[in-house]
Coordinates of C-alpha atoms in Angstrom, one line a residue:
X1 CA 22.2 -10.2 2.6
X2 CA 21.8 -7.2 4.4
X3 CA 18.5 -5.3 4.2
X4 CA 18.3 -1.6 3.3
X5 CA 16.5 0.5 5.5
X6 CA 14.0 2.6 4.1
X7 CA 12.6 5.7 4.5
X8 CA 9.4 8.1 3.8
X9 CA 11.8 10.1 1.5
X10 CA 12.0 6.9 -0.6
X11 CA 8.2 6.8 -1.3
X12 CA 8.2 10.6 -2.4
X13 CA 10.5 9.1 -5.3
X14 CA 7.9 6.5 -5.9
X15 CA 5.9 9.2 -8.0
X16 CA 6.2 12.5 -9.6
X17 CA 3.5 14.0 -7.7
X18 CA 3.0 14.1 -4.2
X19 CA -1.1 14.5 -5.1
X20 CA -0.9 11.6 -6.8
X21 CA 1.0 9.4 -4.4
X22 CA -1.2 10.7 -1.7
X23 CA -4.4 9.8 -3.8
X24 CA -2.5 6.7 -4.8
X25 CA -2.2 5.1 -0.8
X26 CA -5.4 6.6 -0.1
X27 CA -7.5 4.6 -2.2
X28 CA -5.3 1.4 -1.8
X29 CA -5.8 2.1 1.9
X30 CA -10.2 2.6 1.2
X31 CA -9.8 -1.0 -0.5
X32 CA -8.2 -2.5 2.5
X33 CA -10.5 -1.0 4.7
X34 CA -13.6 -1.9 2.8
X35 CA -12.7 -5.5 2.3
X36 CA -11.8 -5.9 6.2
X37 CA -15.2 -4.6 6.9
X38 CA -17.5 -7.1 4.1
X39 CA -15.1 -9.9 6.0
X40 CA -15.7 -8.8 9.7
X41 CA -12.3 -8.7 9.9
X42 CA -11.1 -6.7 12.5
X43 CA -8.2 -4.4 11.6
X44 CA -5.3 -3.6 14.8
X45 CA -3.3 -1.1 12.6
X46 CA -4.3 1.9 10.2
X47 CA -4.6 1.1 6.7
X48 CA -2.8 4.3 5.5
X49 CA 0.0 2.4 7.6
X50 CA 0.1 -0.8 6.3
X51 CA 0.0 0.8 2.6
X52 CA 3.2 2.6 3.8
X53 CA 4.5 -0.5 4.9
X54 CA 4.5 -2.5 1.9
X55 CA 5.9 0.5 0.0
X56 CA 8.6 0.5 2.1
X57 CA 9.1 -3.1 2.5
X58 CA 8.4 -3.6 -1.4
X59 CA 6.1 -5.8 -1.1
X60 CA 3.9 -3.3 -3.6
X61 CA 4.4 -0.4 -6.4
X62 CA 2.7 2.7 -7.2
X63 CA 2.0 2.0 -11.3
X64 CA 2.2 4.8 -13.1
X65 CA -1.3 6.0 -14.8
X66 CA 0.5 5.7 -18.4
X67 CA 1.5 2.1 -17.8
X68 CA -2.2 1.2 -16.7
X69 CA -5.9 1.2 -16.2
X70 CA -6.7 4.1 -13.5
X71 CA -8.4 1.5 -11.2
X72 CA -5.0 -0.6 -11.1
X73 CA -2.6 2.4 -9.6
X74 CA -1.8 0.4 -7.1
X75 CA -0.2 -2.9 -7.4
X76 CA 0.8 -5.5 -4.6
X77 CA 3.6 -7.7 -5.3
X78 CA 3.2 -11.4 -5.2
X79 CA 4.2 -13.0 -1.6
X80 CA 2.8 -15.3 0.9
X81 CA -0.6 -14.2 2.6
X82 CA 0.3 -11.8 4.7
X83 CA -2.3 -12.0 7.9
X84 CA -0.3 -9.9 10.3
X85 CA -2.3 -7.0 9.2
X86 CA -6.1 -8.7 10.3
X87 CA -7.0 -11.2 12.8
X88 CA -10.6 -13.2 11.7

C-alpha cells in the first residue's frame, strides 16, 4: 500500500478556523511539554512539531468543540508507545 504524502495544507482542512487549529496544537503541544518536564524527560524536537506530526501522519485528530468536552480538542489515536519523541 502506498502512503499518501501529506501536507500543511491538509491540516488547514482539519478545522474551520485557522484560530482554532492554532489554539488547538498549541495546547496539545503545552500538554506534551508539561508532562516531559514532571517526568524529567528530555525532549530533542519541538512540541508544536511533533503535534504536526501526528496530524500529518494520522496518528491524532482535531475534535470538533460540538462533538466534545472543550478540554478533549485534541485526541490521539490509539498506536503503540511512541518513544521517538523523548529519551528518559
Amino acid at each position: 500500500m502506498e502512503k499518501i504524502k501529506r501536507t500543511i495544507d491538509d491540516i488547514f482542512e482539519m478545522s474551520d478556523s485557522r484560530y482554532s487549529l492554532v489554539n488547538a496544537i498549541s495546547r496539545k503541544a503545552r500538554e506534551i511539554a508539561d508532562e516531559a518536564e514532571s517526568n524529567k524527560d528530555v525532549l530533542y524536537r519541538k512540541p508544536v512539531n511533533m503535534v504536526i506530526d501526528r496530524l500529518l501522519d494520522g496518528r491524532a485528530t482535531i475534535m470538533h468543540i460540538d462533538d466534545v468536552k472543550e478540554d478533549e480538542l485534541f485526541a490521539d489515536e490509539p498506536s503503540d508507545e511512541d518513544n521517538s519523541d523523548t529519551e528518559k
